[in-house]
CSV table of C-alpha atoms in Angstrom, one decimal:
chain,number,residue,atom,x,y,z
G,1,MET,CA,93.1,80.9,84.1
G,2,ALA,CA,91.1,77.9,82.8
G,3,ASN,CA,93.9,75.5,83.8
G,4,TRP,CA,94.3,76.6,87.4
G,5,THR,CA,93.3,73.9,89.8
G,6,HIS,CA,92.7,74.7,93.5
G,7,HIS,CA,93.4,72.1,96.2
G,8,ARG,CA,93.4,71.8,99.9
G,9,ALA,CA,95.6,69.4,102.0
G,10,ARG,CA,96.4,68.8,105.6
G,11,ILE,CA,100.1,69.9,105.8
G,12,ASN,CA,102.1,70.2,109.0
G,13,GLY,CA,98.9,70.5,111.1
G,14,LEU,CA,97.4,73.2,108.8
G,15,ASP,CA,94.6,73.1,106.3
G,16,MET,CA,96.6,74.5,103.4
G,17,HIS,CA,95.3,75.9,100.1
G,18,TYR,CA,97.3,75.9,97.0
G,19,VAL,CA,97.0,76.3,93.2
G,20,ILE,CA,98.9,74.1,90.8
G,21,GLU,CA,99.2,74.0,87.0
G,22,GLY,CA,101.3,72.4,84.3
G,23,GLU,CA,103.6,69.4,83.9
G,24,GLY,CA,107.3,69.2,84.2
G,25,PRO,CA,110.0,70.3,86.7
G,26,LEU,CA,108.4,72.0,89.8
G,27,VAL,CA,108.6,75.8,90.3
G,28,VAL,CA,107.3,77.1,93.7
G,29,LEU,CA,106.2,80.7,94.0
G,30,LEU,CA,105.7,82.1,97.5
G,31,HIS,CA,103.8,85.3,98.2
G,32,GLY,CA,104.3,88.0,100.8
G,33,PHE,CA,101.8,90.2,102.8
G,34,PRO,CA,99.2,91.4,102.1
G,35,HIS,CA,99.1,88.9,99.3
G,36,THR,CA,97.9,85.4,98.4
G,37,TRP,CA,98.7,82.9,95.7
G,38,PHE,CA,96.9,85.2,93.4
G,39,SER,CA,99.8,87.6,93.2
G,40,TRP,CA,101.4,85.0,90.8
G,41,ARG,CA,98.4,84.9,88.5
G,42,HIS,CA,100.5,86.2,85.5
G,43,GLN,CA,103.3,83.8,86.1
G,44,ILE,CA,101.5,80.5,86.7
G,45,GLY,CA,100.2,80.0,83.2
G,46,ALA,CA,103.2,81.4,81.4
G,47,LEU,CA,105.6,79.1,83.2
G,48,ALA,CA,103.3,76.1,82.8
G,49,ASP,CA,103.0,76.7,79.1
G,50,ALA,CA,106.8,76.7,79.0
G,51,GLY,CA,106.9,73.1,80.4
G,52,TYR,CA,107.0,73.5,84.2
G,53,THR,CA,104.7,72.5,87.0
G,54,VAL,CA,103.9,75.7,88.9
G,55,LEU,CA,102.8,75.6,92.6
G,56,ALA,CA,101.5,78.7,94.3
G,57,PRO,CA,100.4,78.1,97.9
G,58,ASP,CA,98.8,80.4,100.4
G,59,LEU,CA,101.3,80.8,103.2
G,60,ARG,CA,100.2,80.1,106.8
G,61,GLY,CA,98.1,83.0,108.2
G,62,MET,CA,97.1,84.3,104.8
G,63,GLY,CA,94.6,83.7,102.0
G,64,GLN,CA,92.7,80.4,102.3
G,65,THR,CA,95.3,78.6,104.5
G,66,ASP,CA,94.7,78.3,108.2
G,67,VAL,CA,95.6,81.2,110.5
G,68,PRO,CA,97.5,80.2,113.6
G,69,GLU,CA,96.8,82.6,116.5
G,70,ARG,CA,100.2,82.3,118.4
G,71,VAL,CA,103.0,84.5,117.2
G,72,GLU,CA,105.5,81.7,117.8
G,73,ASP,CA,103.7,79.6,115.2
G,74,TYR,CA,105.2,82.0,112.6
G,75,ARG,CA,108.8,81.1,113.3
G,76,VAL,CA,110.4,80.2,110.0
G,77,ASP,CA,111.1,76.6,110.7
G,78,ASN,CA,107.3,76.1,110.8
G,79,ALA,CA,107.0,77.8,107.3
G,80,VAL,CA,109.9,75.6,106.0
G,81,ALA,CA,108.1,72.5,107.2
G,82,ASP,CA,104.8,73.7,105.6
G,83,ILE,CA,106.4,74.0,102.1
G,84,CYS,CA,108.6,70.9,102.4
G,85,GLY,CA,105.5,69.0,103.6
G,86,LEU,CA,103.6,70.2,100.6
G,87,LEU,CA,106.3,69.0,98.3
G,88,ASP,CA,106.1,65.6,100.0
G,89,HIS,CA,102.3,65.6,99.7
G,90,LEU,CA,102.7,66.2,95.9
G,91,GLY,CA,105.5,63.7,95.5
G,92,TYR,CA,108.3,66.1,94.5
G,93,GLU,CA,111.8,65.8,95.7
G,94,ASP,CA,112.9,69.3,94.8
G,95,ALA,CA,111.9,72.5,93.1
G,96,VAL,CA,113.0,75.9,91.9
G,97,PHE,CA,111.8,78.5,94.5
G,98,SER,CA,111.0,82.2,94.1
G,99,GLY,CA,109.0,84.6,96.2
G,100,LEU,CA,108.3,88.1,97.4
G,101,ASP,CA,109.1,89.6,100.8
G,102,TYR,CA,108.1,87.0,103.5
G,103,GLY,CA,107.8,84.4,100.7
G,104,GLN,CA,111.2,85.1,99.4
G,105,PHE,CA,112.7,84.9,102.9
G,106,ILE,CA,111.1,81.5,103.4
G,107,ALA,CA,112.7,80.4,100.1
G,108,TYR,CA,116.1,81.4,101.4
G,109,ASP,CA,115.3,79.5,104.7
G,110,ILE,CA,114.5,76.4,102.7
G,111,ALA,CA,117.7,76.7,100.7
G,112,ILE,CA,119.8,77.0,103.9
G,113,GLU,CA,118.0,74.4,106.0
G,114,ARG,CA,117.0,71.9,103.3
G,115,PRO,CA,119.3,72.5,100.3
G,116,GLU,CA,118.5,69.0,98.9
G,117,ARG,CA,114.9,70.3,98.2
G,118,VAL,CA,116.1,73.3,96.2
G,119,ARG,CA,117.1,72.9,92.6
G,120,GLY,CA,117.6,76.6,92.2
G,121,LEU,CA,116.6,80.0,93.8
G,122,ILE,CA,115.3,83.0,92.0
G,123,GLY,CA,115.4,86.1,94.2
G,124,MET,CA,113.0,88.9,93.5
G,125,GLN,CA,113.4,92.4,95.0
G,126,ASN,CA,114.7,91.1,98.4
G,127,PRO,CA,118.3,90.0,97.7
G,128,PHE,CA,118.8,88.6,101.2
G,129,TYR,CA,117.3,89.0,104.7
G,130,ALA,CA,116.8,92.5,105.8
G,131,VAL,CA,119.9,93.9,107.5
G,132,TYR,CA,119.7,94.3,111.3
G,133,ASP,CA,122.6,94.4,113.7
G,134,ARG,CA,120.3,93.9,116.6
G,135,LEU,CA,116.7,93.0,117.3
G,136,PRO,CA,114.5,94.3,114.5
G,137,SER,CA,112.0,95.6,117.1
G,138,GLU,CA,114.7,97.9,118.6
G,139,VAL,CA,115.7,99.3,115.2
G,140,GLU,CA,112.1,99.8,114.0
G,141,ARG,CA,110.9,101.3,117.2
G,142,GLU,CA,113.7,103.8,117.1
G,143,ARG,CA,112.6,104.8,113.6
G,144,GLY,CA,109.0,105.0,114.8
G,145,ARG,CA,109.9,107.5,117.4
G,146,GLN,CA,111.1,109.9,114.7
G,147,HIS,CA,108.2,109.5,112.2
G,148,PHE,CA,105.5,107.0,111.3
G,149,ASN,CA,107.0,103.6,110.6
G,150,HIS,CA,104.7,100.8,109.5
G,151,MET,CA,106.8,98.1,111.2
G,152,SER,CA,106.8,99.8,114.6
G,153,TYR,CA,103.1,100.4,114.1
G,154,TYR,CA,102.5,96.7,113.9
G,155,LEU,CA,104.8,96.1,116.9
G,156,ASP,CA,103.2,98.7,119.1
G,157,ASP,CA,99.6,98.3,118.3
G,158,PRO,CA,99.0,94.9,116.6
G,159,GLU,CA,95.4,94.6,117.8
G,160,GLY,CA,94.6,98.1,116.6
G,161,ALA,CA,96.2,97.5,113.2
G,162,ARG,CA,94.3,94.2,112.8
G,163,ALA,CA,90.9,95.8,113.8
G,164,ASP,CA,91.4,98.8,111.5
G,165,TYR,CA,92.3,96.6,108.6
G,166,GLU,CA,89.4,94.2,109.1
G,167,ALA,CA,87.0,97.2,109.3
G,168,HIS,CA,88.3,98.6,106.0
G,169,PRO,CA,89.8,95.7,104.0
G,170,ARG,CA,89.2,97.2,100.5
G,171,GLU,CA,90.6,100.6,101.5
G,172,ILE,CA,93.8,99.3,103.1
G,173,LEU,CA,94.6,96.8,100.4
G,174,ALA,CA,94.1,99.3,97.6
G,175,LYS,CA,96.3,101.9,99.5
G,176,ILE,CA,99.1,99.4,100.2
G,177,PHE,CA,99.2,98.0,96.7
G,178,HIS,CA,99.3,101.5,95.2
G,179,ILE,CA,102.0,102.9,97.5
G,180,LEU,CA,104.2,99.8,96.9
G,181,SER,CA,103.9,100.2,93.1
G,182,GLY,CA,106.1,102.1,90.8
G,183,ASP,CA,103.3,104.6,90.4
G,184,ASN,CA,103.9,106.0,93.9
G,185,ASP,CA,106.6,106.7,96.5
G,186,PHE,CA,106.5,104.6,99.7
G,187,THR,CA,108.8,106.9,101.6
G,188,GLN,CA,106.1,109.7,101.7
G,189,ILE,CA,104.5,107.9,104.6
G,190,TRP,CA,107.5,108.7,106.7
G,191,GLN,CA,106.4,112.4,106.6
G,192,HIS,CA,103.7,111.6,109.1
G,193,PRO,CA,104.3,111.9,112.8
G,194,PRO,CA,104.6,109.0,115.3
G,195,GLY,CA,101.2,107.7,116.4
G,196,THR,CA,99.6,107.9,113.0
G,197,THR,CA,97.8,104.8,111.8
G,198,TYR,CA,99.0,103.1,108.7
G,199,ARG,CA,95.6,103.7,107.0
G,200,ALA,CA,95.9,107.4,107.7
G,201,ALA,CA,99.5,107.7,106.7
G,202,LEU,CA,98.8,106.1,103.3
G,203,PRO,CA,97.7,108.4,100.5
G,204,GLU,CA,94.4,107.8,98.8
G,205,ALA,CA,94.6,105.3,96.0
G,206,PRO,CA,93.2,106.4,92.6
G,207,PRO,CA,90.0,104.7,91.3
G,208,LEU,CA,90.3,101.3,89.7
G,209,PRO,CA,91.2,100.0,87.1
G,210,TRP,CA,94.9,100.8,87.1
G,211,PRO,CA,97.1,99.6,84.3
G,212,TRP,CA,98.1,96.6,86.3
G,213,LEU,CA,95.1,96.0,88.6
G,214,SER,CA,91.4,95.7,87.9
G,215,GLU,CA,88.4,95.9,90.2
G,216,TRP,CA,87.9,92.1,90.1
G,217,GLU,CA,91.5,91.4,90.9
G,218,LEU,CA,91.4,93.6,93.9
G,219,GLU,CA,88.2,92.0,94.9
G,220,THR,CA,89.9,88.6,95.0
G,221,TYR,CA,92.3,89.9,97.7
G,222,VAL,CA,89.5,91.6,99.6
G,223,SER,CA,87.4,88.5,99.6
G,224,ASP,CA,90.2,86.3,100.9
G,225,TYR,CA,91.3,88.8,103.6
G,226,ALA,CA,87.7,89.6,104.6
G,227,ARG,CA,87.3,85.9,105.3
G,228,SER,CA,90.7,85.1,107.0
G,229,GLY,CA,91.3,88.5,108.7
G,230,PHE,CA,94.7,90.2,108.9
G,231,GLY,CA,95.9,88.6,112.1
G,232,GLY,CA,98.2,86.2,110.3
G,233,GLY,CA,99.9,88.9,108.3
G,234,VAL,CA,100.4,91.0,111.4
G,235,ASN,CA,101.8,88.0,113.3
G,236,TRP,CA,104.5,87.7,110.6
G,237,TYR,CA,105.7,91.1,111.7
G,238,LEU,CA,105.4,90.3,115.4
G,239,ALA,CA,107.6,87.3,114.8
G,240,ALA,CA,110.5,89.4,113.5
G,241,ASP,CA,112.6,89.2,116.7
G,242,THR,CA,112.0,85.5,117.0
G,243,ASN,CA,113.0,84.9,113.4
G,244,TRP,CA,116.0,87.1,113.7
G,245,ARG,CA,117.3,85.2,116.7
G,246,TYR,CA,116.5,81.9,115.0
G,247,ARG,CA,118.5,82.8,111.9
G,248,GLN,CA,121.3,84.2,113.9
G,249,ALA,CA,121.6,80.9,115.8
G,250,ARG,CA,122.0,78.8,112.6
G,251,THR,CA,125.4,77.5,111.8
G,252,GLU,CA,124.9,78.3,108.1
G,253,SER,CA,123.8,81.7,106.8
G,254,THR,CA,124.5,81.5,103.1
G,255,THR,CA,122.7,79.7,100.3
G,256,ARG,CA,124.8,77.2,98.3
G,257,VAL,CA,122.4,76.4,95.4
G,258,PRO,CA,122.2,78.1,92.0
G,259,PHE,CA,121.0,81.7,92.6
G,260,TYR,CA,119.5,84.2,90.2
G,261,PHE,CA,118.2,87.7,91.1
G,262,LEU,CA,115.6,89.9,89.5
G,263,CYS,CA,114.6,93.4,90.7
G,264,SER,CA,113.4,96.8,89.8
G,265,ALA,CA,115.9,99.6,90.5
G,266,THR,CA,113.5,101.7,92.5
G,267,ASP,CA,112.0,99.0,94.8
G,268,VAL,CA,111.6,100.4,98.3
G,269,ASP,CA,112.7,97.2,100.1
G,270,LEU,CA,115.8,96.9,98.0
G,271,LEU,CA,116.8,100.5,98.6
G,272,ASN,CA,116.0,100.8,102.3
G,273,TRP,CA,116.3,97.5,104.2
G,274,HIS,CA,119.4,95.8,102.7
G,275,GLY,CA,122.2,98.2,103.4
G,276,ASP,CA,124.3,100.0,100.9
G,277,ASP,CA,124.8,98.5,97.4
G,278,PRO,CA,122.9,95.3,98.0
G,279,ILE,CA,123.5,93.9,94.5
G,280,ASP,CA,127.3,94.1,95.2
G,281,GLN,CA,126.7,92.1,98.4
G,282,LEU,CA,124.9,89.2,96.8
G,283,LYS,CA,127.9,86.9,96.8
G,284,GLN,CA,128.3,87.4,100.6
G,285,HIS,CA,124.8,85.8,101.0
G,286,HIS,CA,124.7,83.4,98.0
G,287,THR,CA,127.8,81.4,97.0
G,288,ASP,CA,126.5,80.5,93.5
G,289,VAL,CA,125.2,83.7,91.9
G,290,ARG,CA,124.5,82.9,88.2
G,291,ALA,CA,122.8,86.1,86.9
G,292,VAL,CA,121.2,89.4,87.9
G,293,ARG,CA,118.6,91.3,85.9
G,294,THR,CA,117.1,94.7,86.5
G,295,ILE,CA,113.7,95.6,85.0
G,296,VAL,CA,113.1,99.2,84.1
G,297,GLY,CA,110.0,100.6,85.8
G,298,GLY,CA,107.7,98.9,88.3
G,299,GLY,CA,107.9,98.9,92.1
G,300,HIS,CA,107.8,96.3,94.8
G,301,LEU,CA,104.9,94.4,93.1
G,302,LEU,CA,107.0,93.7,90.1
G,303,ALA,CA,105.3,90.4,89.1
G,304,MET,CA,101.9,92.1,88.9
G,305,GLU,CA,103.2,95.4,87.5
G,306,LYS,CA,105.5,94.1,84.8
G,307,PRO,CA,104.3,90.5,84.1
G,308,ALA,CA,105.6,90.1,80.6
G,309,GLU,CA,109.1,91.3,81.5
G,310,VAL,CA,109.2,89.2,84.7
G,311,ASN,CA,108.0,86.1,82.9
G,312,ALA,CA,110.7,86.6,80.2
G,313,VAL,CA,113.4,86.8,82.9
G,314,LEU,CA,112.1,83.9,84.9
G,315,LEU,CA,112.1,81.7,81.8
G,316,GLU,CA,115.6,82.9,80.9
G,317,PHE,CA,116.8,81.9,84.4
G,318,LEU,CA,115.0,78.5,84.3
G,319,ARG,CA,116.4,77.7,80.9
G,320,ASP,CA,119.9,78.6,82.1
G,321,LEU,CA,119.5,76.4,85.1
G,322,ASP,CA,118.3,73.5,82.9
G,323,GLY,CA,121.1,74.0,80.5
């Protein structure tokens, strides 16, 4: 941690926060929600020690980066411009990109729209965009009429979700982190009826520390979200239809850069939002699949839960890419 350096820069109209460490080819790690750059704390030093420059920004709307209020500001072309603008600011032509949920999808967007900026892609948990044959809001609201569904909850009551989270940041973050881990089962929240709040649907999290999360680590997230609020993260969900239409309208829908994939076999996203046999479908979405690795154990938060295993696979992929 001693070599982490925090910076702020004006990028694409936003005051953007990022952490950078190391010297060598650039690796960019993009977080999801409710996360920050800090979700890559176990990877930054390990990759830097292996000879890479590691960049972990806070995405728009989260952490210490500005929080645009308009939903349309969360369209993916804005996020692509954020990250490419940050590379320009730092003087890098290209990078290897990896990420988790929204961060992973942005990495895929950059690879499709700006392939010259992408030296390689490392997918983690989310092998491609979530599968929807029509507007995500229609699909998720149908599910939400049958049982509690967190995505329809955000769509139907965004202000209520935001207010509830901001009144109980420590509780909601602990509950979400634990239910997404390999120590719990996310699908149990679907046993609750429509109209339940997310905070009520989530089971109580056990007292900290957990094997993969300490009290001070959770406090890092609580501190950032208590300051920024949860509006940006909720807006990413509200922008689902806009982003689905945007991606549908692109002339290109597959990546054509070197692609590697890393997952845990029991990840809730992998099993429930990417159709049947998502690993077998990789080549339909990525034309240059180089390797696939599955880590035993762990849940959606694989980089935090299994850092040694994840770091070993990331370095394996990077060394393969570099010959």
